């Protein structure tokens, strides 16, 4: 009966979707503020990582849990989907075509190879391990491209269940956070100079914020190389999402809603348009800085919403398989990236 009451309370009132979302959006805004405070107090913890952790915590605190699952659920789900799209569009303003050319074709091909093998290998292994729903594909996208942003984009294109998206975000965020502590310890062991270490971090760490937190430990040269390589991975988000959307459309065949599935989702078009706009050089530095702040706030709100959908008891039922996939994918992307950096250095 309690579960039925929660579901009934979570159903938006007819004709008042905006009002039904208000509580959840307010809670997401509070989560963003707390995540910002956590990042300011502990600069080594990226704001987006803190947002996910706070969302998971909100979903399991005794008194707040009921609010998260009922009155706040429509707004939190809205944040996890709609605000994620807006954040991904603004993410395109971080990349210009000149940045890709500056990397050199050898590095570009290395990045494409690492992303392709990581994506397909992790997806295959996740299916072999029997992970439910779209989790194999979502986790693969997160590891291969750009963490939670890629999971949100692929989940949108595929129409994935919110619980699959949330569980995938939790795993990828955890592993990316561990990379902040582990990878700097390996720089000397692996014999990597600052520039090579930066390229390795950019090619193997998931989220942009986590890349910055990891690479800055080796100085400005490493940070610059890491961000360039990472943004090249971000650029691959568009063709991957388009391929997923095309697969969904073909899979539905002649179903009545097949024509409604766009070949290229609108937010991916927006992402590419943002890249093109950045490449013109017309935007002043102040506008780019403001867009960067807006992008991080939007993604933080989206990740808080996704984190609030994580059900830890349900996650533990596949915990061993999820952990095995996360560890294997981490080894694959780090190993491939290291080999690739050695080849192009």
GROMACS .gro file of N, CA, C and O in nm, residues 123 125-139 158 160-161 163-165 167-168 314-319 321-322 325:
model
  132
  123UNK      N    1   3.055  -0.276  -2.412
  123UNK     CA    2   2.917  -0.314  -2.444
  123UNK      C    3   2.905  -0.466  -2.455
  123UNK      O    4   2.814  -0.527  -2.397
  125UNK      N    5   3.104  -0.699  -2.324
  125UNK     CA    6   3.126  -0.764  -2.194
  125UNK      C    7   3.007  -0.745  -2.102
  125UNK      O    8   2.967  -0.838  -2.030
  126UNK      N    9   2.946  -0.627  -2.105
  126UNK     CA   10   2.828  -0.604  -2.022
  126UNK      C   11   2.713  -0.696  -2.057
  126UNK      O   12   2.642  -0.746  -1.969
  127UNK      N   13   2.695  -0.721  -2.185
  127UNK     CA   14   2.590  -0.814  -2.228
  127UNK      C   15   2.625  -0.957  -2.187
  127UNK      O   16   2.537  -1.036  -2.149
  128UNK      N   17   2.752  -0.993  -2.198
  128UNK     CA   18   2.794  -1.128  -2.157
  128UNK      C   19   2.774  -1.149  -2.007
  128UNK      O   20   2.742  -1.260  -1.963
  129UNK      N   21   2.792  -1.041  -1.929
  129UNK     CA   22   2.773  -1.052  -1.785
  129UNK      C   23   2.626  -1.050  -1.746
  129UNK      O   24   2.592  -1.071  -1.629
  130UNK      N   25   2.538  -1.023  -1.841
  130UNK     CA   26   2.395  -1.027  -1.815
  130UNK      C   27   2.340  -0.907  -1.741
  130UNK      O   28   2.240  -0.918  -1.669
  131UNK      N   29   2.402  -0.790  -1.759
  131UNK     CA   30   2.349  -0.670  -1.695
  131UNK      C   31   2.214  -0.634  -1.757
  131UNK      O   32   2.194  -0.650  -1.878
  132UNK      N   33   2.122  -0.584  -1.677
  132UNK     CA   34   1.985  -0.561  -1.726
  132UNK      C   35   1.971  -0.438  -1.814
  132UNK      O   36   2.051  -0.345  -1.808
  133UNK      N   37   1.866  -0.438  -1.895
  133UNK     CA   38   1.827  -0.321  -1.973
  133UNK      C   39   1.937  -0.267  -2.063
  133UNK      O   40   2.011  -0.342  -2.127
  134UNK      N   41   1.947  -0.135  -2.063
  134UNK     CA   42   2.046  -0.067  -2.146
  134UNK      C   43   2.177  -0.040  -2.072
  134UNK      O   44   2.263   0.031  -2.124
  135UNK      N   45   2.195  -0.097  -1.954
  135UNK     CA   46   2.316  -0.069  -1.876
  135UNK      C   47   2.445  -0.099  -1.951
  135UNK      O   48   2.540  -0.019  -1.944
  136UNK      N   49   2.457  -0.212  -2.024
  136UNK     CA   50   2.583  -0.236  -2.097
  136UNK      C   51   2.620  -0.123  -2.194
  136UNK      O   52   2.734  -0.078  -2.197
  137UNK      N   53   2.522  -0.077  -2.272
  137UNK     CA   54   2.548   0.029  -2.369
  137UNK      C   55   2.577   0.161  -2.300
  137UNK      O   56   2.669   0.235  -2.339
  138UNK      N   57   2.502   0.193  -2.196
  138UNK     CA   58   2.520   0.321  -2.127
  138UNK      C   59   2.655   0.328  -2.057
  138UNK      O   60   2.725   0.430  -2.063
  139UNK      N   61   2.693   0.221  -1.990
  139UNK     CA   62   2.823   0.217  -1.922
  139UNK      C   63   2.935   0.226  -2.025
  139UNK      O   64   3.035   0.297  -2.005
  158UNK      N   65   1.817   0.661  -2.693
  158UNK     CA   66   1.764   0.526  -2.689
  158UNK      C   67   1.631   0.517  -2.612
  158UNK      O   68   1.562   0.416  -2.620
  160UNK      N   69   1.613   0.518  -2.275
  160UNK     CA   70   1.646   0.422  -2.170
  160UNK      C   71   1.566   0.449  -2.042
  160UNK      O   72   1.527   0.562  -2.014
  161UNK      N   73   1.547   0.344  -1.966
  161UNK     CA   74   1.482   0.355  -1.836
  161UNK      C   75   1.569   0.441  -1.743
  161UNK      O   76   1.691   0.430  -1.743
  163UNK      N   77   1.621   0.425  -1.433
  163UNK     CA   78   1.700   0.348  -1.336
  163UNK      C   79   1.828   0.294  -1.399
  163UNK      O   80   1.932   0.290  -1.333
  164UNK      N   81   1.821   0.253  -1.526
  164UNK     CA   82   1.942   0.208  -1.595
  164UNK      C   83   2.041   0.323  -1.611
  164UNK      O   84   2.162   0.307  -1.591
  165UNK      N   85   1.988   0.440  -1.647
  165UNK     CA   86   2.073   0.558  -1.662
  165UNK      C   87   2.139   0.595  -1.529
  165UNK      O   88   2.259   0.622  -1.522
  167UNK      N   89   2.196   0.407  -1.258
  167UNK     CA   90   2.295   0.307  -1.214
  167UNK      C   91   2.425   0.321  -1.292
  167UNK      O   92   2.535   0.309  -1.237
  168UNK      N   93   2.414   0.349  -1.421
  168UNK     CA   94   2.533   0.365  -1.506
  168UNK      C   95   2.612   0.489  -1.466
  168UNK      O   96   2.735   0.487  -1.459
  314UNK      N   97   1.862  -0.224  -0.503
  314UNK     CA   98   1.848  -0.291  -0.633
  314UNK      C   99   1.984  -0.303  -0.702
  314UNK      O  100   2.013  -0.403  -0.769
  315UNK      N  101   2.067  -0.202  -0.684
  315UNK     CA  102   2.199  -0.202  -0.747
  315UNK      C  103   2.287  -0.312  -0.691
  315UNK      O  104   2.366  -0.372  -0.764
  316UNK      N  105   2.272  -0.341  -0.564
  316UNK     CA  106   2.355  -0.445  -0.503
  316UNK      C  107   2.323  -0.583  -0.557
  316UNK      O  108   2.407  -0.673  -0.549
  317UNK      N  109   2.203  -0.601  -0.612
  317UNK     CA  110   2.169  -0.733  -0.666
  317UNK      C  111   2.251  -0.767  -0.790
  317UNK      O  112   2.267  -0.884  -0.824
  318UNK      N  113   2.299  -0.666  -0.859
  318UNK     CA  114   2.389  -0.690  -0.972
  318UNK      C  115   2.527  -0.632  -0.943
  318UNK      O  116   2.605  -0.609  -1.034
  319UNK      N  117   2.554  -0.609  -0.814
  319UNK     CA  118   2.676  -0.539  -0.775
  319UNK      C  119   2.804  -0.605  -0.822
  319UNK      O  120   2.895  -0.537  -0.870
  321UNK      N  121   2.854  -0.809  -1.077
  321UNK     CA  122   2.868  -0.800  -1.222
  321UNK      C  123   2.899  -0.657  -1.265
  321UNK      O  124   2.981  -0.634  -1.355
  322UNK      N  125   2.833  -0.560  -1.202
  322UNK     CA  126   2.859  -0.420  -1.236
  322UNK      C  127   3.002  -0.382  -1.201
  322UNK      O  128   3.072  -0.317  -1.279
  325UNK      N  129   3.242  -0.535  -1.452
  325UNK     CA  130   3.242  -0.461  -1.578
  325UNK      C  131   3.316  -0.329  -1.562
  325UNK      O  132   3.396  -0.291  -1.650
   0.00000   0.00000   0.00000
